[in-house]
Amino acid sequence: GLSLTYGDIGQPTEALPHAETAARLDAANPTYLYRYGTALLASGKPAEALPVLRRAAQLNPNDAGILNAIAVCALELNQQTEAESAITLALRLTPDEPVAWLNAARVAINGRKLDDARRCLDRYQVLTAPGDRHPAAQMLLDSLSRMSDTLP
């Protein structure tokens, strides 16, 4: 209820207590755990979010949204192997999800896999109309260009 509403309007700190309450009341509900984990992540608490999201994935292992969030958390915590595993599975489950491709590019850039990052960004651009692209996409493209320029 309220956690979703606050989260949707970009107020993660307001969403956090509501999401936490729901997750506490029904700790076996992967949706509530996912909402709580993403509220923690949006509140700048990836270390707290990751175990919550892992639990959600145990309960619902084929939820690409949960796996995508795990990848972002793991990336924030510099856990490259877990980020790569989670985003790979998320993409296998939802190969046409633009946000997953954008996050896959972030994971690839962090792992210094520039060809993979370029492929992921290319796929993201194919899946999104120019007016619908996330501002992070341009930042990632710029990052990728700078990194490519520094290669021998």
mmCIF file with all atom_site columns, N, CA and C in Angstrom, residues 35-94:
data_model
loop_
_atom_site.group_PDB
_atom_site.id
_atom_site.type_symbol
_atom_site.label_atom_id
_atom_site.label_alt_id
_atom_site.label_comp_id
_atom_site.label_asym_id
_atom_site.label_entity_id
_atom_site.label_seq_id
_atom_site.pdbx_PDB_ins_code
_atom_site.Cartn_x
_atom_site.Cartn_y
_atom_site.Cartn_z
_atom_site.occupancy
_atom_site.B_iso_or_equiv
_atom_site.pdbx_formal_charge
_atom_site.auth_seq_id
_atom_site.auth_comp_id
_atom_site.auth_asym_id
_atom_site.auth_atom_id
_atom_site.pdbx_PDB_model_num
ATOM 1   N N  . ARG A 1 35 ? 9.790  -5.311  -2.034  1.00 0.00 ? 35 ARG A N  1
ATOM 2   C CA . ARG A 1 35 ? 9.505  -3.890  -1.805  1.00 0.00 ? 35 ARG A CA 1
ATOM 3   C C  . ARG A 1 35 ? 10.359 -3.332  -0.671  1.00 0.00 ? 35 ARG A C  1
ATOM 4   N N  . TYR A 1 36 ? 10.524 -4.120  0.385   1.00 0.00 ? 36 TYR A N  1
ATOM 5   C CA . TYR A 1 36 ? 11.358 -3.684  1.498   1.00 0.00 ? 36 TYR A CA 1
ATOM 6   C C  . TYR A 1 36 ? 12.820 -3.571  1.046   1.00 0.00 ? 36 TYR A C  1
ATOM 7   N N  . GLY A 1 37 ? 13.305 -4.572  0.338   1.00 0.00 ? 37 GLY A N  1
ATOM 8   C CA . GLY A 1 37 ? 14.687 -4.536  -0.145  1.00 0.00 ? 37 GLY A CA 1
ATOM 9   C C  . GLY A 1 37 ? 14.948 -3.367  -1.070  1.00 0.00 ? 37 GLY A C  1
ATOM 10  N N  . THR A 1 38 ? 14.034 -3.090  -1.977  1.00 0.00 ? 38 THR A N  1
ATOM 11  C CA . THR A 1 38 ? 14.237 -1.966  -2.896  1.00 0.00 ? 38 THR A CA 1
ATOM 12  C C  . THR A 1 38 ? 14.108 -0.626  -2.176  1.00 0.00 ? 38 THR A C  1
ATOM 13  N N  . ALA A 1 39 ? 13.260 -0.570  -1.146  1.00 0.00 ? 39 ALA A N  1
ATOM 14  C CA . ALA A 1 39 ? 13.168 0.664   -0.344  1.00 0.00 ? 39 ALA A CA 1
ATOM 15  C C  . ALA A 1 39 ? 14.484 0.894   0.410   1.00 0.00 ? 39 ALA A C  1
ATOM 16  N N  . LEU A 1 40 ? 15.053 -0.174  0.948   1.00 0.00 ? 40 LEU A N  1
ATOM 17  C CA . LEU A 1 40 ? 16.361 -0.058  1.602   1.00 0.00 ? 40 LEU A CA 1
ATOM 18  C C  . LEU A 1 40 ? 17.418 0.417   0.608   1.00 0.00 ? 40 LEU A C  1
ATOM 19  N N  . LEU A 1 41 ? 17.429 -0.189  -0.568  1.00 0.00 ? 41 LEU A N  1
ATOM 20  C CA . LEU A 1 41 ? 18.398 0.186   -1.596  1.00 0.00 ? 41 LEU A CA 1
ATOM 21  C C  . LEU A 1 41 ? 18.231 1.658   -1.984  1.00 0.00 ? 41 LEU A C  1
ATOM 22  N N  . ALA A 1 42 ? 16.995 2.072   -2.222  1.00 0.00 ? 42 ALA A N  1
ATOM 23  C CA . ALA A 1 42 ? 16.727 3.460   -2.612  1.00 0.00 ? 42 ALA A CA 1
ATOM 24  C C  . ALA A 1 42 ? 17.065 4.440   -1.492  1.00 0.00 ? 42 ALA A C  1
ATOM 25  N N  . SER A 1 43 ? 17.083 3.938   -0.265  1.00 0.00 ? 43 SER A N  1
ATOM 26  C CA . SER A 1 43 ? 17.435 4.781   0.889   1.00 0.00 ? 43 SER A CA 1
ATOM 27  C C  . SER A 1 43 ? 18.942 4.770   1.152   1.00 0.00 ? 43 SER A C  1
ATOM 28  N N  . GLY A 1 44 ? 19.703 4.166   0.244   1.00 0.00 ? 44 GLY A N  1
ATOM 29  C CA . GLY A 1 44 ? 21.152 4.157   0.390   1.00 0.00 ? 44 GLY A CA 1
ATOM 30  C C  . GLY A 1 44 ? 21.676 3.105   1.354   1.00 0.00 ? 44 GLY A C  1
ATOM 31  N N  . LYS A 1 45 ? 20.931 2.011   1.504   1.00 0.00 ? 45 LYS A N  1
ATOM 32  C CA . LYS A 1 45 ? 21.322 0.949   2.427   1.00 0.00 ? 45 LYS A CA 1
ATOM 33  C C  . LYS A 1 45 ? 21.459 -0.392  1.716   1.00 0.00 ? 45 LYS A C  1
ATOM 34  N N  . PRO A 1 46 ? 22.378 -0.487  0.750   1.00 0.00 ? 46 PRO A N  1
ATOM 35  C CA . PRO A 1 46 ? 22.491 -1.730  -0.009  1.00 0.00 ? 46 PRO A CA 1
ATOM 36  C C  . PRO A 1 46 ? 22.923 -2.926  0.836   1.00 0.00 ? 46 PRO A C  1
ATOM 37  N N  . ALA A 1 47 ? 23.738 -2.699  1.852   1.00 0.00 ? 47 ALA A N  1
ATOM 38  C CA . ALA A 1 47 ? 24.187 -3.816  2.702   1.00 0.00 ? 47 ALA A CA 1
ATOM 39  C C  . ALA A 1 47 ? 23.021 -4.432  3.471   1.00 0.00 ? 47 ALA A C  1
ATOM 40  N N  . GLU A 1 48 ? 22.039 -3.621  3.842   1.00 0.00 ? 48 GLU A N  1
ATOM 41  C CA . GLU A 1 48 ? 20.850 -4.139  4.511   1.00 0.00 ? 48 GLU A CA 1
ATOM 42  C C  . GLU A 1 48 ? 19.875 -4.738  3.499   1.00 0.00 ? 48 GLU A C  1
ATOM 43  N N  . ALA A 1 49 ? 19.856 -4.180  2.307   1.00 0.00 ? 49 ALA A N  1
ATOM 44  C CA . ALA A 1 49 ? 18.910 -4.620  1.280   1.00 0.00 ? 49 ALA A CA 1
ATOM 45  C C  . ALA A 1 49 ? 19.255 -5.995  0.722   1.00 0.00 ? 49 ALA A C  1
ATOM 46  N N  . LEU A 1 50 ? 20.533 -6.274  0.551   1.00 0.00 ? 50 LEU A N  1
ATOM 47  C CA . LEU A 1 50 ? 20.935 -7.500  -0.133  1.00 0.00 ? 50 LEU A CA 1
ATOM 48  C C  . LEU A 1 50 ? 20.413 -8.774  0.527   1.00 0.00 ? 50 LEU A C  1
ATOM 49  N N  . PRO A 1 51 ? 20.538 -8.961  1.834   1.00 0.00 ? 51 PRO A N  1
ATOM 50  C CA . PRO A 1 51 ? 19.990 -10.198 2.416   1.00 0.00 ? 51 PRO A CA 1
ATOM 51  C C  . PRO A 1 51 ? 18.467 -10.292 2.303   1.00 0.00 ? 51 PRO A C  1
ATOM 52  N N  . VAL A 1 52 ? 17.786 -9.165  2.354   1.00 0.00 ? 52 VAL A N  1
ATOM 53  C CA . VAL A 1 52 ? 16.326 -9.158  2.199   1.00 0.00 ? 52 VAL A CA 1
ATOM 54  C C  . VAL A 1 52 ? 15.967 -9.609  0.784   1.00 0.00 ? 52 VAL A C  1
ATOM 55  N N  . LEU A 1 53 ? 16.679 -9.078  -0.192  1.00 0.00 ? 53 LEU A N  1
ATOM 56  C CA . LEU A 1 53 ? 16.416 -9.442  -1.586  1.00 0.00 ? 53 LEU A CA 1
ATOM 57  C C  . LEU A 1 53 ? 16.813 -10.888 -1.870  1.00 0.00 ? 53 LEU A C  1
ATOM 58  N N  . ARG A 1 54 ? 17.879 -11.346 -1.242  1.00 0.00 ? 54 ARG A N  1
ATOM 59  C CA . ARG A 1 54 ? 18.256 -12.762 -1.409  1.00 0.00 ? 54 ARG A CA 1
ATOM 60  C C  . ARG A 1 54 ? 17.148 -13.673 -0.886  1.00 0.00 ? 54 ARG A C  1
ATOM 61  N N  . ARG A 1 55 ? 16.559 -13.303 0.238   1.00 0.00 ? 55 ARG A N  1
ATOM 62  C CA . ARG A 1 55 ? 15.457 -14.095 0.800   1.00 0.00 ? 55 ARG A CA 1
ATOM 63  C C  . ARG A 1 55 ? 14.265 -14.084 -0.150  1.00 0.00 ? 55 ARG A C  1
ATOM 64  N N  . ALA A 1 56 ? 13.965 -12.925 -0.712  1.00 0.00 ? 56 ALA A N  1
ATOM 65  C CA . ALA A 1 56 ? 12.869 -12.831 -1.691  1.00 0.00 ? 56 ALA A CA 1
ATOM 66  C C  . ALA A 1 56 ? 13.143 -13.749 -2.881  1.00 0.00 ? 56 ALA A C  1
ATOM 67  N N  . ALA A 1 57 ? 14.403 -13.803 -3.320  1.00 0.00 ? 57 ALA A N  1
ATOM 68  C CA . ALA A 1 57 ? 14.762 -14.657 -4.462  1.00 0.00 ? 57 ALA A CA 1
ATOM 69  C C  . ALA A 1 57 ? 14.669 -16.136 -4.097  1.00 0.00 ? 57 ALA A C  1
ATOM 70  N N  . GLN A 1 58 ? 14.948 -16.482 -2.849  1.00 0.00 ? 58 GLN A N  1
ATOM 71  C CA . GLN A 1 58 ? 14.779 -17.880 -2.425  1.00 0.00 ? 58 GLN A CA 1
ATOM 72  C C  . GLN A 1 58 ? 13.322 -18.290 -2.534  1.00 0.00 ? 58 GLN A C  1
ATOM 73  N N  . LEU A 1 59 ? 12.443 -17.357 -2.187  1.00 0.00 ? 59 LEU A N  1
ATOM 74  C CA . LEU A 1 59 ? 11.004 -17.641 -2.209  1.00 0.00 ? 59 LEU A CA 1
ATOM 75  C C  . LEU A 1 59 ? 10.430 -17.584 -3.630  1.00 0.00 ? 59 LEU A C  1
ATOM 76  N N  . ASN A 1 60 ? 11.039 -16.776 -4.486  1.00 0.00 ? 60 ASN A N  1
ATOM 77  C CA . ASN A 1 60 ? 10.557 -16.617 -5.854  1.00 0.00 ? 60 ASN A CA 1
ATOM 78  C C  . ASN A 1 60 ? 11.765 -16.508 -6.786  1.00 0.00 ? 60 ASN A C  1
ATOM 79  N N  . PRO A 1 61 ? 12.419 -17.637 -7.075  1.00 0.00 ? 61 PRO A N  1
ATOM 80  C CA . PRO A 1 61 ? 13.682 -17.606 -7.814  1.00 0.00 ? 61 PRO A CA 1
ATOM 81  C C  . PRO A 1 61 ? 13.577 -17.180 -9.276  1.00 0.00 ? 61 PRO A C  1
ATOM 82  N N  . ASN A 1 62 ? 12.388 -17.122 -9.822  1.00 0.00 ? 62 ASN A N  1
ATOM 83  C CA . ASN A 1 62 ? 12.231 -16.745 -11.228 1.00 0.00 ? 62 ASN A CA 1
ATOM 84  C C  . ASN A 1 62 ? 11.666 -15.343 -11.409 1.00 0.00 ? 62 ASN A C  1
ATOM 85  N N  . ASP A 1 63 ? 11.824 -14.509 -10.402 1.00 0.00 ? 63 ASP A N  1
ATOM 86  C CA . ASP A 1 63 ? 11.355 -13.132 -10.499 1.00 0.00 ? 63 ASP A CA 1
ATOM 87  C C  . ASP A 1 63 ? 12.514 -12.252 -10.960 1.00 0.00 ? 63 ASP A C  1
ATOM 88  N N  . ALA A 1 64 ? 12.436 -11.813 -12.196 1.00 0.00 ? 64 ALA A N  1
ATOM 89  C CA . ALA A 1 64 ? 13.522 -11.024 -12.782 1.00 0.00 ? 64 ALA A CA 1
ATOM 90  C C  . ALA A 1 64 ? 13.701 -9.688  -12.070 1.00 0.00 ? 64 ALA A C  1
ATOM 91  N N  . GLY A 1 65 ? 12.629 -9.118  -11.560 1.00 0.00 ? 65 GLY A N  1
ATOM 92  C CA . GLY A 1 65 ? 12.741 -7.848  -10.827 1.00 0.00 ? 65 GLY A CA 1
ATOM 93  C C  . GLY A 1 65 ? 13.576 -7.993  -9.569  1.00 0.00 ? 65 GLY A C  1
ATOM 94  N N  . ILE A 1 66 ? 13.352 -9.079  -8.847  1.00 0.00 ? 66 ILE A N  1
ATOM 95  C CA . ILE A 1 66 ? 14.144 -9.348  -7.642  1.00 0.00 ? 66 ILE A CA 1
ATOM 96  C C  . ILE A 1 66 ? 15.610 -9.544  -8.030  1.00 0.00 ? 66 ILE A C  1
ATOM 97  N N  . LEU A 1 67 ? 15.846 -10.329 -9.068  1.00 0.00 ? 67 LEU A N  1
ATOM 98  C CA . LEU A 1 67 ? 17.227 -10.590 -9.507  1.00 0.00 ? 67 LEU A CA 1
ATOM 99  C C  . LEU A 1 67 ? 17.914 -9.322  -9.984  1.00 0.00 ? 67 LEU A C  1
ATOM 100 N N  . ASN A 1 68 ? 17.186 -8.477  -10.659 1.00 0.00 ? 68 ASN A N  1
ATOM 101 C CA . ASN A 1 68 ? 17.722 -7.198  -11.116 1.00 0.00 ? 68 ASN A CA 1
ATOM 102 C C  . ASN A 1 68 ? 18.126 -6.346  -9.912  1.00 0.00 ? 68 ASN A C  1
ATOM 103 N N  . ALA A 1 69 ? 17.274 -6.320  -8.882  1.00 0.00 ? 69 ALA A N  1
ATOM 104 C CA . ALA A 1 69 ? 17.583 -5.550  -7.674  1.00 0.00 ? 69 ALA A CA 1
ATOM 105 C C  . ALA A 1 69 ? 18.794 -6.132  -6.946  1.00 0.00 ? 69 ALA A C  1
ATOM 106 N N  . ILE A 1 70 ? 18.902 -7.453  -6.926  1.00 0.00 ? 70 ILE A N  1
ATOM 107 C CA . ILE A 1 70 ? 20.080 -8.092  -6.318  1.00 0.00 ? 70 ILE A CA 1
ATOM 108 C C  . ILE A 1 70 ? 21.342 -7.657  -7.069  1.00 0.00 ? 70 ILE A C  1
ATOM 109 N N  . ALA A 1 71 ? 21.272 -7.629  -8.382  1.00 0.00 ? 71 ALA A N  1
ATOM 110 C CA . ALA A 1 71 ? 22.432 -7.211  -9.174  1.00 0.00 ? 71 ALA A CA 1
ATOM 111 C C  . ALA A 1 71 ? 22.853 -5.790  -8.819  1.00 0.00 ? 71 ALA A C  1
ATOM 112 N N  . VAL A 1 72 ? 21.884 -4.894  -8.687  1.00 0.00 ? 72 VAL A N  1
ATOM 113 C CA . VAL A 1 72 ? 22.193 -3.503  -8.345  1.00 0.00 ? 72 VAL A CA 1
ATOM 114 C C  . VAL A 1 72 ? 22.813 -3.420  -6.949  1.00 0.00 ? 72 VAL A C  1
ATOM 115 N N  . CYS A 1 73 ? 22.224 -4.138  -5.995  1.00 0.00 ? 73 CYS A N  1
ATOM 116 C CA . CYS A 1 73 ? 22.771 -4.150  -4.627  1.00 0.00 ? 73 CYS A CA 1
ATOM 117 C C  . CYS A 1 73 ? 24.189 -4.695  -4.610  1.00 0.00 ? 73 CYS A C  1
ATOM 118 N N  . ALA A 1 74 ? 24.379 -5.830  -5.246  1.00 0.00 ? 74 ALA A N  1
ATOM 119 C CA . ALA A 1 74 ? 25.698 -6.453  -5.263  1.00 0.00 ? 74 ALA A CA 1
ATOM 120 C C  . ALA A 1 74 ? 26.717 -5.523  -5.923  1.00 0.00 ? 74 ALA A C  1
ATOM 121 N N  . LEU A 1 75 ? 26.301 -4.848  -6.971  1.00 0.00 ? 75 LEU A N  1
ATOM 122 C CA . LEU A 1 75 ? 27.181 -3.898  -7.642  1.00 0.00 ? 75 LEU A CA 1
ATOM 123 C C  . LEU A 1 75 ? 27.563 -2.762  -6.695  1.00 0.00 ? 75 LEU A C  1
ATOM 124 N N  . GLU A 1 76 ? 26.572 -2.240  -5.970  1.00 0.00 ? 76 GLU A N  1
ATOM 125 C CA . GLU A 1 76 ? 26.832 -1.168  -5.005  1.00 0.00 ? 76 GLU A CA 1
ATOM 126 C C  . GLU A 1 76 ? 27.826 -1.608  -3.928  1.00 0.00 ? 76 GLU A C  1
ATOM 127 N N  . LEU A 1 77 ? 27.815 -2.889  -3.615  1.00 0.00 ? 77 LEU A N  1
ATOM 128 C CA . LEU A 1 77 ? 28.693 -3.441  -2.574  1.00 0.00 ? 77 LEU A CA 1
ATOM 129 C C  . LEU A 1 77 ? 29.981 -4.032  -3.167  1.00 0.00 ? 77 LEU A C  1
ATOM 130 N N  . ASN A 1 78 ? 30.174 -3.809  -4.470  1.00 0.00 ? 78 ASN A N  1
ATOM 131 C CA . ASN A 1 78 ? 31.347 -4.301  -5.191  1.00 0.00 ? 78 ASN A CA 1
ATOM 132 C C  . ASN A 1 78 ? 31.489 -5.820  -5.128  1.00 0.00 ? 78 ASN A C  1
ATOM 133 N N  . GLN A 1 79 ? 30.349 -6.492  -5.193  1.00 0.00 ? 79 GLN A N  1
ATOM 134 C CA . GLN A 1 79 ? 30.317 -7.960  -5.246  1.00 0.00 ? 79 GLN A CA 1
ATOM 135 C C  . GLN A 1 79 ? 30.025 -8.353  -6.699  1.00 0.00 ? 79 GLN A C  1
ATOM 136 N N  . GLN A 1 80 ? 31.056 -8.231  -7.507  1.00 0.00 ? 80 GLN A N  1
ATOM 137 C CA . GLN A 1 80 ? 30.936 -8.368  -8.954  1.00 0.00 ? 80 GLN A CA 1
ATOM 138 C C  . GLN A 1 80 ? 30.379 -9.722  -9.384  1.00 0.00 ? 80 GLN A C  1
ATOM 139 N N  . THR A 1 81 ? 30.859 -10.799 -8.782  1.00 0.00 ? 81 THR A N  1
ATOM 140 C CA . THR A 1 81 ? 30.418 -12.129 -9.198  1.00 0.00 ? 81 THR A CA 1
ATOM 141 C C  . THR A 1 81 ? 28.924 -12.309 -8.963  1.00 0.00 ? 81 THR A C  1
ATOM 142 N N  . GLU A 1 82 ? 28.433 -11.890 -7.813  1.00 0.00 ? 82 GLU A N  1
ATOM 143 C CA . GLU A 1 82 ? 27.001 -12.009 -7.534  1.00 0.00 ? 82 GLU A CA 1
ATOM 144 C C  . GLU A 1 82 ? 26.192 -11.099 -8.462  1.00 0.00 ? 82 GLU A C  1
ATOM 145 N N  . ALA A 1 83 ? 26.703 -9.895  -8.716  1.00 0.00 ? 83 ALA A N  1
ATOM 146 C CA . ALA A 1 83 ? 26.008 -8.977  -9.630  1.00 0.00 ? 83 ALA A CA 1
ATOM 147 C C  . ALA A 1 83 ? 25.901 -9.599  -11.022 1.00 0.00 ? 83 ALA A C  1
ATOM 148 N N  . GLU A 1 84 ? 26.988 -10.190 -11.513 1.00 0.00 ? 84 GLU A N  1
ATOM 149 C CA . GLU A 1 84 ? 26.973 -10.810 -12.836 1.00 0.00 ? 84 GLU A CA 1
ATOM 150 C C  . GLU A 1 84 ? 26.008 -11.991 -12.890 1.00 0.00 ? 84 GLU A C  1
ATOM 151 N N  . SER A 1 85 ? 26.018 -12.825 -11.867 1.00 0.00 ? 85 SER A N  1
ATOM 152 C CA . SER A 1 85 ? 25.115 -13.992 -11.838 1.00 0.00 ? 85 SER A CA 1
ATOM 153 C C  . SER A 1 85 ? 23.657 -13.560 -11.833 1.00 0.00 ? 85 SER A C  1
ATOM 154 N N  . ALA A 1 86 ? 23.336 -12.587 -10.985 1.00 0.00 ? 86 ALA A N  1
ATOM 155 C CA . ALA A 1 86 ? 21.944 -12.143 -10.855 1.00 0.00 ? 86 ALA A CA 1
ATOM 156 C C  . ALA A 1 86 ? 21.446 -11.487 -12.141 1.00 0.00 ? 86 ALA A C  1
ATOM 157 N N  . ILE A 1 87 ? 22.259 -10.627 -12.740 1.00 0.00 ? 87 ILE A N  1
ATOM 158 C CA . ILE A 1 87 ? 21.784 -9.928  -13.937 1.00 0.00 ? 87 ILE A CA 1
ATOM 159 C C  . ILE A 1 87 ? 21.709 -10.879 -15.130 1.00 0.00 ? 87 ILE A C  1
ATOM 160 N N  . THR A 1 88 ? 22.600 -11.853 -15.181 1.00 0.00 ? 88 THR A N  1
ATOM 161 C CA . THR A 1 88 ? 22.541 -12.852 -16.260 1.00 0.00 ? 88 THR A CA 1
ATOM 162 C C  . THR A 1 88 ? 21.240 -13.635 -16.189 1.00 0.00 ? 88 THR A C  1
ATOM 163 N N  . LEU A 1 89 ? 20.874 -14.056 -15.005 1.00 0.00 ? 89 LEU A N  1
ATOM 164 C CA . LEU A 1 89 ? 19.621 -14.796 -14.842 1.00 0.00 ? 89 LEU A CA 1
ATOM 165 C C  . LEU A 1 89 ? 18.416 -13.903 -15.118 1.00 0.00 ? 89 LEU A C  1
ATOM 166 N N  . ALA A 1 90 ? 18.457 -12.666 -14.652 1.00 0.00 ? 90 ALA A N  1
ATOM 167 C CA . ALA A 1 90 ? 17.355 -11.731 -14.917 1.00 0.00 ? 90 ALA A CA 1
ATOM 168 C C  . ALA A 1 90 ? 17.147 -11.553 -16.426 1.00 0.00 ? 90 ALA A C  1
ATOM 169 N N  . LEU A 1 91 ? 18.242 -11.426 -17.150 1.00 0.00 ? 91 LEU A N  1
ATOM 170 C CA . LEU A 1 91 ? 18.133 -11.256 -18.610 1.00 0.00 ? 91 LEU A CA 1
ATOM 171 C C  . LEU A 1 91 ? 17.635 -12.520 -19.295 1.00 0.00 ? 91 LEU A C  1
ATOM 172 N N  . ARG A 1 92 ? 18.004 -13.666 -18.766 1.00 0.00 ? 92 ARG A N  1
ATOM 173 C CA . ARG A 1 92 ? 17.500 -14.924 -19.325 1.00 0.00 ? 92 ARG A CA 1
ATOM 174 C C  . ARG A 1 92 ? 15.987 -15.011 -19.152 1.00 0.00 ? 92 ARG A C  1
ATOM 175 N N  . LEU A 1 93 ? 15.502 -14.531 -18.008 1.00 0.00 ? 93 LEU A N  1
ATOM 176 C CA . LEU A 1 93 ? 14.063 -14.587 -17.719 1.00 0.00 ? 93 LEU A CA 1
ATOM 177 C C  . LEU A 1 93 ? 13.270 -13.527 -18.485 1.00 0.00 ? 93 LEU A C  1
ATOM 178 N N  . THR A 1 94 ? 13.864 -12.356 -18.661 1.00 0.00 ? 94 THR A N  1
ATOM 179 C CA . THR A 1 94 ? 13.169 -11.252 -19.340 1.00 0.00 ? 94 THR A CA 1
ATOM 180 C C  . THR A 1 94 ? 14.125 -10.571 -20.319 1.00 0.00 ? 94 THR A C  1
#
